[in-house]
CSV table of C-alpha atoms and ligand atoms in Angstrom, one decimal:
chain,number,residue,atom,x,y,z
A,1140,UNK,CA,0.0,0.0,0.0
A,1141,UNK,CA,1.3,3.4,-0.9
A,1142,UNK,CA,-0.4,6.8,-0.1
A,1143,UNK,CA,0.4,10.0,-2.0
A,1144,UNK,CA,-0.9,13.3,-0.5
A,1145,UNK,CA,-1.9,15.8,-3.2
A,1146,UNK,CA,-2.1,19.5,-2.4
A,1147,UNK,CA,-5.0,21.2,-4.1
A,1148,UNK,CA,-6.5,24.7,-4.1
A,1149,UNK,CA,-8.3,26.0,-1.0
A,1150,UNK,CA,-5.6,24.4,1.2
A,1151,UNK,CA,-7.2,21.0,0.6
A,1152,UNK,CA,-5.4,17.7,0.5
A,1153,UNK,CA,-6.7,14.8,-1.5
A,1154,UNK,CA,-5.0,11.4,-1.3
A,1155,UNK,CA,-4.1,8.7,-3.8
A,1156,UNK,CA,-4.3,5.3,-2.2
A,1157,UNK,CA,-2.4,2.7,-4.3
A,1158,UNK,CA,-2.7,-1.1,-4.0
A,1159,UNK,CA,0.9,-2.1,-5.0
A,1160,UNK,CA,0.0,-5.7,-6.0
A,1161,UNK,CA,-2.8,-4.9,-8.4
A,1162,UNK,CA,-1.7,-1.3,-9.4
A,1163,UNK,CA,-5.3,-0.2,-8.7
A,1164,UNK,CA,-5.8,3.1,-7.0
A,1165,UNK,CA,-8.5,5.3,-5.3
A,1166,UNK,CA,-8.6,9.0,-4.6
A,1167,UNK,CA,-10.0,10.5,-1.5
A,1168,UNK,CA,-11.9,13.8,-1.9
A,1169,UNK,CA,-10.7,15.0,-5.3
A,1170,UNK,CA,-10.9,18.8,-5.0
A,1171,UNK,CA,-9.2,19.2,-8.4
A,1172,UNK,CA,-8.9,16.6,-11.2
A,1173,UNK,CA,-5.6,17.6,-12.9
A,1174,UNK,CA,-3.2,16.9,-10.0
A,1175,UNK,CA,-4.9,13.6,-9.4
A,1176,UNK,CA,-4.6,12.7,-13.1
A,1177,UNK,CA,-0.9,13.7,-13.0
A,1178,UNK,CA,-0.3,11.5,-9.9
A,1179,UNK,CA,-2.2,8.6,-11.5
A,1180,UNK,CA,0.0,8.8,-14.6
A,1181,UNK,CA,3.2,9.3,-12.8
A,1182,UNK,CA,2.7,6.2,-10.7
A,1183,UNK,CA,1.4,4.1,-13.6
A,1184,UNK,CA,-1.7,3.0,-11.8
A,1185,UNK,CA,-5.4,2.4,-12.8
A,1186,UNK,CA,-7.8,4.8,-11.0
A,1187,UNK,CA,-10.8,2.7,-10.1
A,1188,UNK,CA,-12.4,4.4,-7.2
A,1189,UNK,CA,-13.3,7.8,-5.6
A,1190,UNK,CA,-13.9,7.8,-1.9
A,1191,UNK,CA,-15.9,10.8,-0.6
A,1192,UNK,CA,-15.8,11.8,3.0
A,1193,UNK,CA,-18.7,14.3,2.7
A,1194,UNK,CA,-20.6,16.4,0.3
A,1195,UNK,CA,-18.9,19.8,0.5
A,1196,UNK,CA,-17.9,21.2,-2.9
A,1197,UNK,CA,-14.2,21.6,-2.1
A,1198,UNK,CA,-14.1,17.8,-1.6
A,1199,UNK,CA,-16.2,16.5,-4.5
A,1200,UNK,CA,-15.8,19.4,-7.0
A,1201,UNK,CA,-13.9,17.6,-9.8
A,1202,UNK,CA,-15.4,14.1,-9.6
A,1203,UNK,CA,-17.3,14.7,-12.9
A,1204,UNK,CA,-14.1,15.5,-14.7
A,1205,UNK,CA,-12.5,12.3,-13.4
A,1206,UNK,CA,-15.5,10.3,-14.6
A,1207,UNK,CA,-15.0,11.7,-18.1
A,1208,UNK,CA,-11.4,10.6,-18.1
A,1209,UNK,CA,-11.7,7.2,-16.4
A,1210,UNK,CA,-14.6,4.9,-17.3
A,1211,UNK,CA,-16.5,2.8,-14.8
A,1212,UNK,CA,-15.2,4.8,-11.8
A,1213,UNK,CA,-16.8,3.7,-8.5
A,1214,UNK,CA,-17.7,6.8,-6.7
A,1215,UNK,CA,-18.5,5.9,-3.1
A,1216,UNK,CA,-20.2,8.1,-0.4
A,1217,UNK,CA,-22.3,7.6,2.7
A,1218,UNK,CA,-25.8,6.6,1.9
A,1219,UNK,CA,-27.1,9.7,3.7
A,1220,UNK,CA,-25.3,11.9,1.0
A,1221,UNK,CA,-27.0,10.1,-1.9
A,1222,UNK,CA,-29.1,13.2,-2.9
A,1223,UNK,CA,-26.2,15.6,-2.3
A,1224,UNK,CA,-23.4,13.9,-4.3
A,1225,UNK,CA,-25.0,13.5,-7.7
A,1226,UNK,CA,-21.8,11.9,-9.1
A,1227,UNK,CA,-21.8,9.0,-6.6
A,1228,UNK,CA,-22.9,5.6,-7.7
A,1229,UNK,CA,-22.1,3.4,-4.7
A,1230,UNK,CA,-23.4,4.0,-1.1
A,1231,UNK,CA,-22.0,2.8,2.2
A,1232,UNK,CA,-22.9,2.6,5.8
A,1233,UNK,CA,-21.0,2.5,9.1
A,1234,UNK,CA,-18.8,-0.6,9.2
A,1235,UNK,CA,-19.0,-1.4,5.4
A,1236,UNK,CA,-15.9,-2.5,3.6
A,1237,UNK,CA,-14.5,-0.8,0.5
A,1238,UNK,CA,-12.0,-2.4,-1.8
A,1239,UNK,CA,-9.1,-1.0,-3.9
A,1240,UNK,CA,-7.6,-4.0,-5.7
A,1241,UNK,CA,-6.4,-6.3,-2.9
A,1242,UNK,CA,-6.8,-3.6,-0.2
A,1243,UNK,CA,-9.8,-3.4,2.1
A,1244,UNK,CA,-10.8,-0.4,4.1
A,1245,UNK,CA,-13.6,0.1,6.6
A,1246,UNK,CA,-16.1,3.0,6.7
A,1247,UNK,CA,-16.5,4.8,10.0
A,1248,UNK,CA,-19.5,7.0,10.4
A,1249,UNK,CA,-18.4,10.2,12.1
A,1250,UNK,CA,-21.2,12.9,12.0
A,1251,UNK,CA,-20.6,16.4,13.3
A,1252,UNK,CA,-19.0,18.5,10.5
A,1253,UNK,CA,-21.9,17.3,8.4
A,1254,UNK,CA,-24.7,14.9,9.2
A,1255,UNK,CA,-23.2,12.3,6.8
A,1256,UNK,CA,-19.5,12.6,7.3
A,1257,UNK,CA,-17.4,9.4,7.2
A,1258,UNK,CA,-13.8,8.4,7.6
A,1259,UNK,CA,-12.0,5.5,5.8
A,1260,UNK,CA,-9.7,3.2,7.7
A,1261,UNK,CA,-7.2,1.2,5.8
A,1262,UNK,CA,-4.8,-0.9,7.9
A,1263,UNK,CA,-3.3,1.8,10.2
A,1264,UNK,CA,-4.2,4.7,7.9
A,1265,UNK,CA,-7.2,6.9,8.6
A,1266,UNK,CA,-8.7,9.4,6.1
A,1267,UNK,CA,-10.6,11.9,8.2
A,1268,UNK,CA,-11.9,14.5,5.7
A,1269,UNK,CA,-13.1,17.5,7.7
A,1270,UNK,CA,-13.8,15.6,10.9
A,1271,UNK,CA,-10.3,15.5,12.5
A,1272,UNK,CA,-7.6,17.9,11.5
A,1273,UNK,CA,-4.0,18.3,12.5
A,1274,UNK,CA,-4.4,19.8,16.0
A,1275,UNK,CA,-8.1,20.6,15.3
A,1276,UNK,CA,-11.5,19.4,14.1
A,1277,UNK,CA,-14.0,20.5,11.6
A,1278,UNK,CA,-16.7,23.2,12.2
A,1279,UNK,CA,-20.1,22.0,13.2
A,1280,UNK,CA,-22.1,22.8,10.1
A,1281,UNK,CA,-24.8,20.2,10.6
A,1282,UNK,CA,-24.0,18.2,13.7
A,1283,UNK,CA,-24.3,18.9,17.5
A,1284,UNK,CA,-21.2,19.3,19.7
A,1285,UNK,CA,-22.2,15.9,21.3
A,1286,UNK,CA,-22.2,14.2,17.9
A,1287,UNK,CA,-18.8,15.5,16.9
A,1288,UNK,CA,-17.4,14.8,20.4
A,1289,UNK,CA,-18.6,11.2,20.2
A,1290,UNK,CA,-17.3,10.8,16.6
A,1291,UNK,CA,-13.8,11.9,17.8
A,1292,UNK,CA,-13.7,10.2,21.2
A,1293,UNK,CA,-15.8,7.0,20.6
A,1294,UNK,CA,-15.0,6.3,16.9
A,1295,UNK,CA,-11.5,7.6,16.3
A,1296,UNK,CA,-9.7,7.7,19.6
A,1297,UNK,CA,-10.0,3.9,20.2
A,1298,UNK,CA,-7.9,3.2,17.1
A,1299,UNK,CA,-4.2,2.4,17.6
A,1300,UNK,CA,-1.9,5.2,18.6
A,1301,UNK,CA,0.3,4.6,15.6
A,1302,UNK,CA,-2.6,5.2,13.2
A,1303,UNK,CA,-1.6,7.7,10.6
A,1304,UNK,CA,-4.1,10.6,10.2
A,1305,UNK,CA,-4.7,12.0,6.7
A,1306,UNK,CA,-6.9,15.1,7.0
A,1307,UNK,CA,-8.7,17.2,4.4
A,1308,UNK,CA,-7.2,20.7,5.0
A,1309,UNK,CA,-3.8,22.1,6.1
A,1310,UNK,CA,-4.9,24.2,9.0
A,1311,UNK,CA,-2.4,22.8,11.5
A,1312,UNK,CA,-0.2,25.8,12.2
A,1313,UNK,CA,-3.2,28.0,13.0
A,1314,UNK,CA,-4.8,25.2,15.0
A,1315,UNK,CA,-1.6,24.8,17.0
A,1316,UNK,CA,-1.6,28.6,17.8
A,1317,UNK,CA,-5.1,28.1,19.2
A,1318,UNK,CA,-3.9,25.0,21.1
A,1319,UNK,CA,-1.1,27.1,22.7
A,1320,UNK,CA,-3.7,29.6,23.9
A,1321,UNK,CA,-5.8,26.8,25.4
A,1322,UNK,CA,-2.8,24.9,26.9
A,1323,UNK,CA,0.2,27.2,27.4
A,1324,UNK,CA,1.7,24.5,29.7
A,1325,UNK,CA,1.8,21.8,26.9
A,1326,UNK,CA,5.4,21.7,25.5
A,1327,UNK,CA,4.4,19.2,22.9
A,1328,UNK,CA,2.6,21.9,21.0
A,1329,UNK,CA,5.7,24.0,20.3
A,1330,UNK,CA,7.6,20.8,19.4
A,1331,UNK,CA,5.0,20.0,16.8
A,1332,UNK,CA,5.1,23.6,15.4
A,1333,UNK,CA,8.9,23.3,15.0
A,1334,UNK,CA,8.6,20.0,13.2
A,1335,UNK,CA,6.1,21.5,10.7
A,1336,UNK,CA,8.5,24.4,10.0
A,1337,UNK,CA,11.2,21.9,9.2
A,1338,UNK,CA,8.7,20.2,6.8
A,1339,UNK,CA,8.0,23.5,5.0
A,1340,UNK,CA,4.5,23.8,6.4
A,1341,UNK,CA,3.3,20.3,5.5
A,1342,UNK,CA,2.0,18.3,8.4
A,1343,UNK,CA,0.0,15.5,6.8
A,1344,UNK,CA,0.0,12.7,7.8
A,1345,UNK,CA,0.1,13.0,11.5
A,1346,UNK,CA,-0.5,10.1,14.0
A,1347,UNK,CA,-3.3,9.6,16.5
A,1348,UNK,CA,-0.7,9.6,19.2
A,1349,UNK,CA,0.5,13.1,18.1
A,1350,UNK,CA,-3.1,14.3,18.0
A,1351,UNK,CA,-3.8,13.0,21.5
A,1352,UNK,CA,-0.7,14.9,22.7
A,1353,UNK,CA,-1.4,18.3,20.9
A,1354,UNK,CA,-5.0,18.5,19.7
A,1355,UNK,CA,-7.2,20.3,22.3
A,1356,UNK,CA,-10.3,18.8,21.0
A,1357,UNK,CA,-9.0,15.3,22.0
A,1358,UNK,CA,-7.9,16.7,25.4
A,1359,UNK,CA,-11.1,17.9,26.9
A,1360,UNK,CA,-10.5,16.0,30.1
A,1361,UNK,CA,-7.2,17.7,30.8
A,1362,UNK,CA,-7.4,20.2,33.7
A,1363,UNK,CA,-5.8,23.1,31.7
A,1364,UNK,CA,-8.3,22.6,28.8
A,1365,UNK,CA,-11.2,22.5,31.1
A,1366,UNK,CA,-10.0,25.6,32.9
A,1367,UNK,CA,-9.7,27.4,29.6
A,1368,UNK,CA,-13.3,26.5,28.7
A,1369,UNK,CA,-14.5,27.7,32.1
A,1370,UNK,CA,-12.6,31.0,31.8
A,1371,UNK,CA,-13.9,31.8,28.3
A,1372,UNK,CA,-17.4,30.8,29.2
A,1373,UNK,CA,-17.4,32.6,32.5
A,1374,UNK,CA,-19.0,29.8,34.4
A,1375,UNK,CA,-18.5,26.2,35.3
A,1376,UNK,CA,-18.7,23.5,32.7
A,1377,UNK,CA,-20.5,20.3,33.7
A,1378,UNK,CA,-19.2,17.7,31.3
A,1379,UNK,CA,-16.7,17.0,28.6
A,1380,UNK,CA,-19.1,17.8,25.8
A,1381,UNK,CA,-19.5,21.3,27.2
A,1382,UNK,CA,-15.8,21.7,27.3
A,1383,UNK,CA,-15.6,20.6,23.7
A,1384,UNK,CA,-18.5,22.9,22.6
A,1385,UNK,CA,-16.8,25.9,24.2
A,1386,UNK,CA,-13.4,25.1,22.5
A,1387,UNK,CA,-15.2,24.8,19.2
A,1388,UNK,CA,-17.0,28.2,19.8
A,1389,UNK,CA,-13.7,29.9,20.7
A,1390,UNK,CA,-11.8,28.4,17.7
A,1391,UNK,CA,-14.6,29.7,15.3
A,1392,UNK,CA,-13.5,33.3,16.1
A,1393,UNK,CA,-9.8,32.7,16.7
B,973,ZN,ZN1,-16.3,20.2,4.7
């Protein structure tokens, strides 16, 4: 298995997932067609599949163009997005398996950013779309704080620490600046910023372990994070979902 991150406009990332034994490939969230087609050609693979994490235009925008260039493309999305992704032709539910050549991935339903957001889990690689970002998480356009919190904590956090996280946008530096405001006592945040500088601003993929150490949205039970939420809200918070909701509110205007 080989994974190639592809930078697109609007600070998006899409990803080419290659099955090395069959030379078949899938693309996750093709914002733009031409860099995907270039990567397909460069690697000498057959593009068979598009994996959609959710319906936002900056993730599905160029699927139609890919369909014109590659016949019989499987375009997979969550069944709840059937009416919102007109280019899709295969629909999945939580726990379903998707195949790329000899590779198998599992669908994880993670509502919060939208009501039909999903992640794709291949071996120890997780494609999170706009659900989990480097040091952050997606805005709550359709879901409640409780839904997003449960998606992050109940669906993603239990995966292995070494799971590589491939997210949909490069917001990590700004997210880490917010994280420093939330947790000035967390030295891992500055270490991660230094590492990104050495990598010329690119931070994908990260690991679940790194997110657990530096992502405030996965650290709602830490005393310093809870104290930040209480200070900014001006009153006590009663549970971890309230801490999460206050963090998300503050990040929206950061
Ligand atoms: Zn989105």
